[in-house]
mmCIF file of N, CA and C in Angstrom:
data_model
loop_
_atom_site.group_PDB
_atom_site.id
_atom_site.type_symbol
_atom_site.label_atom_id
_atom_site.label_comp_id
_atom_site.label_asym_id
_atom_site.label_seq_id
_atom_site.Cartn_x
_atom_site.Cartn_y
_atom_site.Cartn_z
ATOM 1 N N MET A 1 6.759 -4.875 -15.151
ATOM 2 C CA MET A 1 7.404 -4.290 -14.107
ATOM 3 C C MET A 1 6.459 -3.225 -13.403
ATOM 4 N N ILE A 2 6.547 -3.234 -12.038
ATOM 5 C CA ILE A 2 5.731 -2.273 -11.279
ATOM 6 C C ILE A 2 6.777 -1.313 -10.537
ATOM 7 N N SER A 3 6.613 -0.017 -10.786
ATOM 8 C CA SER A 3 7.444 0.874 -10.053
ATOM 9 C C SER A 3 6.755 1.260 -8.808
ATOM 10 N N LEU A 4 7.654 1.638 -7.809
ATOM 11 C CA LEU A 4 7.213 1.796 -6.341
ATOM 12 C C LEU A 4 7.518 3.119 -5.855
ATOM 13 N N GLU A 5 6.550 3.780 -5.240
ATOM 14 C CA GLU A 5 6.879 4.947 -4.369
ATOM 15 C C GLU A 5 6.645 4.448 -2.916
ATOM 16 N N LEU A 6 7.560 4.416 -2.079
ATOM 17 C CA LEU A 6 7.456 3.969 -0.651
ATOM 18 C C LEU A 6 7.550 5.208 0.177
ATOM 19 N N ILE A 7 6.500 5.396 1.049
ATOM 20 C CA ILE A 7 6.505 6.525 2.018
ATOM 21 C C ILE A 7 6.461 5.927 3.397
ATOM 22 N N ASN A 8 7.510 6.341 4.155
ATOM 23 C CA ASN A 8 7.593 5.887 5.568
ATOM 24 C C ASN A 8 8.135 7.103 6.358
ATOM 25 N N GLU A 9 7.216 8.083 6.486
ATOM 26 C CA GLU A 9 7.654 9.359 7.028
ATOM 27 C C GLU A 9 8.132 9.268 8.512
ATOM 28 N N ASP A 10 7.576 8.334 9.281
ATOM 29 C CA ASP A 10 7.902 8.138 10.756
ATOM 30 C C ASP A 10 8.998 7.110 10.926
ATOM 31 N N ASN A 11 9.592 6.645 9.815
ATOM 32 C CA ASN A 11 10.659 5.477 9.916
ATOM 33 C C ASN A 11 10.120 4.365 10.787
ATOM 34 N N LEU A 12 8.919 3.976 10.483
ATOM 35 C CA LEU A 12 8.350 2.808 11.270
ATOM 36 C C LEU A 12 9.043 1.523 10.757
ATOM 37 N N THR A 13 9.072 0.509 11.640
ATOM 38 C CA THR A 13 9.691 -0.746 11.281
ATOM 39 C C THR A 13 8.945 -1.381 10.115
ATOM 40 N N ALA A 14 9.622 -1.588 8.991
ATOM 41 C CA ALA A 14 8.941 -2.151 7.844
ATOM 42 C C ALA A 14 10.044 -2.623 6.850
ATOM 43 N N PRO A 15 9.693 -3.505 5.924
ATOM 44 C CA PRO A 15 10.652 -3.821 4.880
ATOM 45 C C PRO A 15 11.054 -2.599 4.148
ATOM 46 N N ASP A 16 12.259 -2.652 3.515
ATOM 47 C CA ASP A 16 12.714 -1.492 2.776
ATOM 48 C C ASP A 16 12.153 -1.513 1.364
ATOM 49 N N ALA A 17 12.429 -0.514 0.585
ATOM 50 C CA ALA A 17 11.944 -0.377 -0.782
ATOM 51 C C ALA A 17 12.396 -1.530 -1.642
ATOM 52 N N ALA A 18 13.629 -1.994 -1.444
ATOM 53 C CA ALA A 18 14.092 -3.127 -2.238
ATOM 54 C C ALA A 18 13.296 -4.378 -1.997
ATOM 55 N N GLN A 19 12.924 -4.663 -0.794
ATOM 56 C CA GLN A 19 12.097 -5.833 -0.481
ATOM 57 C C GLN A 19 10.711 -5.710 -1.111
ATOM 58 N N PHE A 20 10.097 -4.539 -1.006
ATOM 59 C CA PHE A 20 8.772 -4.319 -1.586
ATOM 60 C C PHE A 20 8.890 -4.492 -3.146
ATOM 61 N N GLN A 21 9.953 -3.906 -3.662
ATOM 62 C CA GLN A 21 10.130 -4.006 -5.112
ATOM 63 C C GLN A 21 10.296 -5.423 -5.606
ATOM 64 N N THR A 22 10.940 -6.326 -4.855
ATOM 65 C CA THR A 22 11.059 -7.716 -5.127
ATOM 66 C C THR A 22 9.656 -8.397 -5.164
ATOM 67 N N TRP A 23 8.846 -8.066 -4.114
ATOM 68 C CA TRP A 23 7.523 -8.653 -4.100
ATOM 69 C C TRP A 23 6.665 -8.169 -5.202
ATOM 70 N N LEU A 24 6.752 -6.845 -5.583
ATOM 71 C CA LEU A 24 6.011 -6.286 -6.679
ATOM 72 C C LEU A 24 6.389 -6.894 -7.965
ATOM 73 N N HIS A 25 7.719 -7.093 -8.144
ATOM 74 C CA HIS A 25 8.166 -7.750 -9.419
ATOM 75 C C HIS A 25 7.635 -9.153 -9.582
ATOM 76 N N GLN A 26 7.533 -9.892 -8.484
ATOM 77 C CA GLN A 26 6.938 -11.257 -8.484
ATOM 78 C C GLN A 26 5.475 -11.223 -8.928
ATOM 79 N N VAL A 27 4.779 -10.264 -8.370
ATOM 80 C CA VAL A 27 3.343 -10.074 -8.700
ATOM 81 C C VAL A 27 3.171 -9.675 -10.193
ATOM 82 N N ALA A 28 3.987 -8.781 -10.644
ATOM 83 C CA ALA A 28 3.938 -8.286 -12.013
ATOM 84 C C ALA A 28 4.168 -9.441 -12.995
ATOM 85 N N GLU A 29 5.197 -10.259 -12.703
ATOM 86 C CA GLU A 29 5.450 -11.379 -13.597
ATOM 87 C C GLU A 29 4.284 -12.314 -13.589
ATOM 88 N N LYS A 30 3.795 -12.686 -12.448
ATOM 89 C CA LYS A 30 2.701 -13.652 -12.331
ATOM 90 C C LYS A 30 1.426 -13.125 -13.032
ATOM 91 N N LEU A 31 1.098 -11.920 -12.841
ATOM 92 C CA LEU A 31 -0.147 -11.322 -13.391
ATOM 93 C C LEU A 31 0.051 -10.714 -14.765
ATOM 94 N N LYS A 32 1.263 -10.578 -15.227
ATOM 95 C CA LYS A 32 1.661 -9.973 -16.514
ATOM 96 C C LYS A 32 1.124 -8.559 -16.567
ATOM 97 N N ILE A 33 1.464 -7.747 -15.538
ATOM 98 C CA ILE A 33 0.999 -6.379 -15.507
ATOM 99 C C ILE A 33 2.190 -5.491 -15.288
ATOM 100 N N ASN A 34 2.028 -4.196 -15.711
ATOM 101 C CA ASN A 34 2.954 -3.163 -15.470
ATOM 102 C C ASN A 34 2.272 -2.029 -14.823
ATOM 103 N N GLY A 35 2.924 -1.154 -14.074
ATOM 104 C CA GLY A 35 2.262 0.039 -13.527
ATOM 105 C C GLY A 35 3.063 0.617 -12.406
ATOM 106 N N GLU A 36 2.375 1.551 -11.680
ATOM 107 C CA GLU A 36 2.970 2.234 -10.605
ATOM 108 C C GLU A 36 2.081 2.107 -9.379
ATOM 109 N N VAL A 37 2.782 1.953 -8.206
ATOM 110 C CA VAL A 37 2.082 1.767 -6.991
ATOM 111 C C VAL A 37 2.717 2.596 -5.918
ATOM 112 N N CYS A 38 1.928 3.195 -5.011
ATOM 113 C CA CYS A 38 2.473 3.958 -3.854
ATOM 114 C C CYS A 38 2.024 3.127 -2.617
ATOM 115 N N ILE A 39 3.048 2.802 -1.783
ATOM 116 C CA ILE A 39 2.798 2.208 -0.530
ATOM 117 C C ILE A 39 3.199 3.122 0.602
ATOM 118 N N LYS A 40 2.276 3.359 1.526
ATOM 119 C CA LYS A 40 2.598 4.234 2.661
ATOM 120 C C LYS A 40 2.528 3.435 3.908
ATOM 121 N N ILE A 41 3.570 3.458 4.708
ATOM 122 C CA ILE A 41 3.661 2.763 5.993
ATOM 123 C C ILE A 41 3.067 3.722 7.048
ATOM 124 N N VAL A 42 2.048 3.290 7.773
ATOM 125 C CA VAL A 42 1.353 4.153 8.626
ATOM 126 C C VAL A 42 1.322 3.598 10.104
ATOM 127 N N ASP A 43 1.083 4.463 11.121
ATOM 128 C CA ASP A 43 0.956 4.019 12.462
ATOM 129 C C ASP A 43 -0.536 3.741 12.690
ATOM 130 N N GLU A 44 -0.909 3.244 13.855
ATOM 131 C CA GLU A 44 -2.230 2.825 14.206
ATOM 132 C C GLU A 44 -3.225 4.045 14.145
ATOM 133 N N ALA A 45 -2.788 5.256 14.507
ATOM 134 C CA ALA A 45 -3.636 6.389 14.632
ATOM 135 C C ALA A 45 -4.010 6.719 13.135
ATOM 136 N N GLU A 46 -3.026 6.787 12.233
ATOM 137 C CA GLU A 46 -3.349 7.114 10.798
ATOM 138 C C GLU A 46 -4.177 5.995 10.193
ATOM 139 N N SER A 47 -3.835 4.721 10.499
ATOM 140 C CA SER A 47 -4.704 3.616 9.958
ATOM 141 C C SER A 47 -6.112 3.778 10.391
ATOM 142 N N GLN A 48 -6.367 4.129 11.617
ATOM 143 C CA GLN A 48 -7.702 4.248 12.134
ATOM 144 C C GLN A 48 -8.401 5.470 11.476
ATOM 145 N N ALA A 49 -7.715 6.548 11.279
ATOM 146 C CA ALA A 49 -8.345 7.710 10.602
ATOM 147 C C ALA A 49 -8.767 7.372 9.154
ATOM 148 N N LEU A 50 -7.729 6.708 8.468
ATOM 149 C CA LEU A 50 -8.117 6.383 7.136
ATOM 150 C C LEU A 50 -9.315 5.307 7.068
ATOM 151 N N ASN A 51 -9.247 4.336 7.938
ATOM 152 C CA ASN A 51 -10.334 3.305 8.085
ATOM 153 C C ASN A 51 -11.647 3.988 8.326
ATOM 154 N N HIS A 52 -11.653 5.009 9.153
ATOM 155 C CA HIS A 52 -12.881 5.728 9.478
ATOM 156 C C HIS A 52 -13.362 6.543 8.282
ATOM 157 N N THR A 53 -12.493 7.232 7.663
ATOM 158 C CA THR A 53 -12.791 8.057 6.529
ATOM 159 C C THR A 53 -13.336 7.290 5.314
ATOM 160 N N TYR A 54 -12.664 6.212 4.997
ATOM 161 C CA TYR A 54 -13.038 5.460 3.766
ATOM 162 C C TYR A 54 -13.884 4.205 3.987
ATOM 163 N N ARG A 55 -14.048 3.710 5.193
ATOM 164 C CA ARG A 55 -14.791 2.499 5.425
ATOM 165 C C ARG A 55 -15.814 2.657 6.545
ATOM 166 N N GLY A 56 -15.786 3.882 7.240
ATOM 167 C CA GLY A 56 -16.756 4.059 8.299
ATOM 168 C C GLY A 56 -16.464 3.180 9.559
ATOM 169 N N LYS A 57 -15.229 2.652 9.722
ATOM 170 C CA LYS A 57 -14.905 1.832 10.809
ATOM 171 C C LYS A 57 -14.031 2.597 11.811
ATOM 172 N N GLU A 58 -14.249 2.383 13.059
ATOM 173 C CA GLU A 58 -13.583 3.163 14.122
ATOM 174 C C GLU A 58 -12.265 2.512 14.641
ATOM 175 N N THR A 59 -11.750 1.443 13.979
ATOM 176 C CA THR A 59 -10.565 0.803 14.472
ATOM 177 C C THR A 59 -9.445 0.850 13.415
ATOM 178 N N PRO A 60 -8.221 0.779 13.815
ATOM 179 C CA PRO A 60 -7.183 0.611 12.833
ATOM 180 C C PRO A 60 -7.239 -0.790 12.131
ATOM 181 N N THR A 61 -6.653 -0.897 11.000
ATOM 182 C CA THR A 61 -6.599 -2.161 10.324
ATOM 183 C C THR A 61 -5.227 -2.418 9.712
ATOM 184 N N ASN A 62 -5.040 -3.610 9.190
ATOM 185 C CA ASN A 62 -3.657 -3.999 8.722
ATOM 186 C C ASN A 62 -3.338 -3.317 7.419
ATOM 187 N N VAL A 63 -4.109 -3.499 6.388
ATOM 188 C CA VAL A 63 -3.911 -2.962 5.043
ATOM 189 C C VAL A 63 -5.092 -2.323 4.441
ATOM 190 N N LEU A 64 -5.056 -1.176 3.954
ATOM 191 C CA LEU A 64 -6.121 -0.530 3.202
ATOM 192 C C LEU A 64 -5.641 -0.366 1.687
ATOM 193 N N SER A 65 -6.453 -0.646 0.803
ATOM 194 C CA SER A 65 -6.066 -0.507 -0.608
ATOM 195 C C SER A 65 -6.981 0.536 -1.307
ATOM 196 N N PHE A 66 -6.380 1.312 -2.164
ATOM 197 C CA PHE A 66 -7.066 2.354 -2.875
ATOM 198 C C PHE A 66 -6.754 2.245 -4.379
ATOM 199 N N PRO A 67 -7.648 1.580 -5.122
ATOM 200 C CA PRO A 67 -7.387 1.476 -6.521
ATOM 201 C C PRO A 67 -7.390 2.787 -7.221
ATOM 202 N N SER A 68 -6.628 2.859 -8.343
ATOM 203 C CA SER A 68 -6.631 4.080 -9.113
ATOM 204 C C SER A 68 -8.054 4.463 -9.536
ATOM 205 N N ASP A 69 -8.278 5.719 -9.498
ATOM 206 C CA ASP A 69 -9.595 6.255 -9.938
ATOM 207 C C ASP A 69 -9.435 7.072 -11.250
ATOM 208 N N VAL A 70 -8.337 6.808 -11.932
ATOM 209 C CA VAL A 70 -8.083 7.479 -13.228
ATOM 210 C C VAL A 70 -9.096 6.889 -14.198
ATOM 211 N N PRO A 71 -9.855 7.749 -14.934
ATOM 212 C CA PRO A 71 -10.831 7.240 -15.937
ATOM 213 C C PRO A 71 -10.135 6.429 -17.035
ATOM 214 N N ASP A 72 -10.931 5.453 -17.515
ATOM 215 C CA ASP A 72 -10.392 4.520 -18.543
ATOM 216 C C ASP A 72 -9.821 5.220 -19.781
ATOM 217 N N PHE A 73 -10.484 6.381 -20.088
ATOM 218 C CA PHE A 73 -10.050 7.067 -21.330
ATOM 219 C C PHE A 73 -8.746 7.856 -21.209
ATOM 220 N N VAL A 74 -8.207 7.894 -19.952
ATOM 221 C CA VAL A 74 -7.002 8.601 -19.707
ATOM 222 C C VAL A 74 -5.791 7.556 -19.669
ATOM 223 N N GLU A 75 -4.812 7.834 -20.469
ATOM 224 C CA GLU A 75 -3.688 6.869 -20.509
ATOM 225 C C GLU A 75 -2.881 7.003 -19.217
ATOM 226 N N SER A 76 -2.842 5.953 -18.440
ATOM 227 C CA SER A 76 -2.152 5.960 -17.133
ATOM 228 C C SER A 76 -1.754 4.538 -16.814
ATOM 229 N N THR A 77 -0.602 4.478 -16.116
ATOM 230 C CA THR A 77 -0.168 3.165 -15.623
ATOM 231 C C THR A 77 -0.311 3.084 -14.049
ATOM 232 N N TYR A 78 -0.950 4.145 -13.440
ATOM 233 C CA TYR A 78 -1.098 4.154 -12.035
ATOM 234 C C TYR A 78 -2.057 3.100 -11.574
ATOM 235 N N LEU A 79 -1.683 2.167 -10.705
ATOM 236 C CA LEU A 79 -2.536 1.163 -10.253
ATOM 237 C C LEU A 79 -3.298 1.502 -8.973
ATOM 238 N N GLY A 80 -2.629 2.322 -8.046
ATOM 239 C CA GLY A 80 -3.259 2.704 -6.805
ATOM 240 C C GLY A 80 -2.345 2.766 -5.654
ATOM 241 N N ASP A 81 -2.951 2.891 -4.480
ATOM 242 C CA ASP A 81 -2.182 3.018 -3.211
ATOM 243 C C ASP A 81 -2.538 1.961 -2.234
ATOM 244 N N LEU A 82 -1.451 1.697 -1.431
ATOM 245 C CA LEU A 82 -1.737 0.809 -0.144
ATOM 246 C C LEU A 82 -1.314 1.561 1.075
ATOM 247 N N ALA A 83 -2.069 1.483 2.069
ATOM 248 C CA ALA A 83 -1.660 2.007 3.410
ATOM 249 C C ALA A 83 -1.495 0.760 4.315
ATOM 250 N N ILE A 84 -0.270 0.518 4.751
ATOM 251 C CA ILE A 84 0.015 -0.641 5.599
ATOM 252 C C ILE A 84 0.377 -0.194 7.036
ATOM 253 N N CYS A 85 -0.367 -0.698 7.992
ATOM 254 C CA CYS A 85 -0.093 -0.341 9.406
ATOM 255 C C CYS A 85 0.928 -1.387 9.890
ATOM 256 N N ALA A 86 2.119 -0.920 10.058
ATOM 257 C CA ALA A 86 3.288 -1.769 10.368
ATOM 258 C C ALA A 86 3.009 -2.498 11.674
ATOM 259 N N SER A 87 2.572 -1.885 12.747
ATOM 260 C CA SER A 87 2.383 -2.563 14.012
ATOM 261 C C SER A 87 1.366 -3.686 13.954
ATOM 262 N N ILE A 88 0.288 -3.482 13.224
ATOM 263 C CA ILE A 88 -0.731 -4.453 13.106
ATOM 264 C C ILE A 88 -0.247 -5.677 12.300
ATOM 265 N N VAL A 89 0.430 -5.380 11.196
ATOM 266 C CA VAL A 89 0.900 -6.497 10.315
ATOM 267 C C VAL A 89 1.945 -7.345 11.151
ATOM 268 N N VAL A 90 2.795 -6.707 11.896
ATOM 269 C CA VAL A 90 3.759 -7.426 12.760
ATOM 270 C C VAL A 90 3.045 -8.306 13.797
ATOM 271 N N SER A 91 2.064 -7.681 14.467
ATOM 272 C CA SER A 91 1.373 -8.470 15.507
ATOM 273 C C SER A 91 0.551 -9.620 14.882
ATOM 274 N N GLU A 92 0.053 -9.479 13.690
ATOM 275 C CA GLU A 92 -0.654 -10.667 13.042
ATOM 276 C C GLU A 92 0.297 -11.701 12.551
ATOM 277 N N ALA A 93 1.504 -11.271 12.242
ATOM 278 C CA ALA A 93 2.514 -12.253 11.803
ATOM 279 C C ALA A 93 3.184 -13.040 12.836
ATOM 280 N N THR A 94 3.105 -12.669 14.130
ATOM 281 C CA THR A 94 3.776 -13.340 15.189
ATOM 282 C C THR A 94 2.810 -14.093 16.070
#
């Protein structure tokens, strides 16, 4: 089982926590993993800022992933973070 923290501070159009949890459950079963994930729904400005900071790119992007940086010797189930740009994902899907 993968537990989810979903952050959508600006109430951007995106699937709700229940839908994300369904998808995460399917992934967890397939990969036989457990853990915790944080998904943040962002706008294009925040996506661009994150993409610039972490990848040196000046454009927004659809999804950025940030794996956990907890050292192996620390007991943790935290898998990492995803930043999803709602408007870009929608435009790519249509």
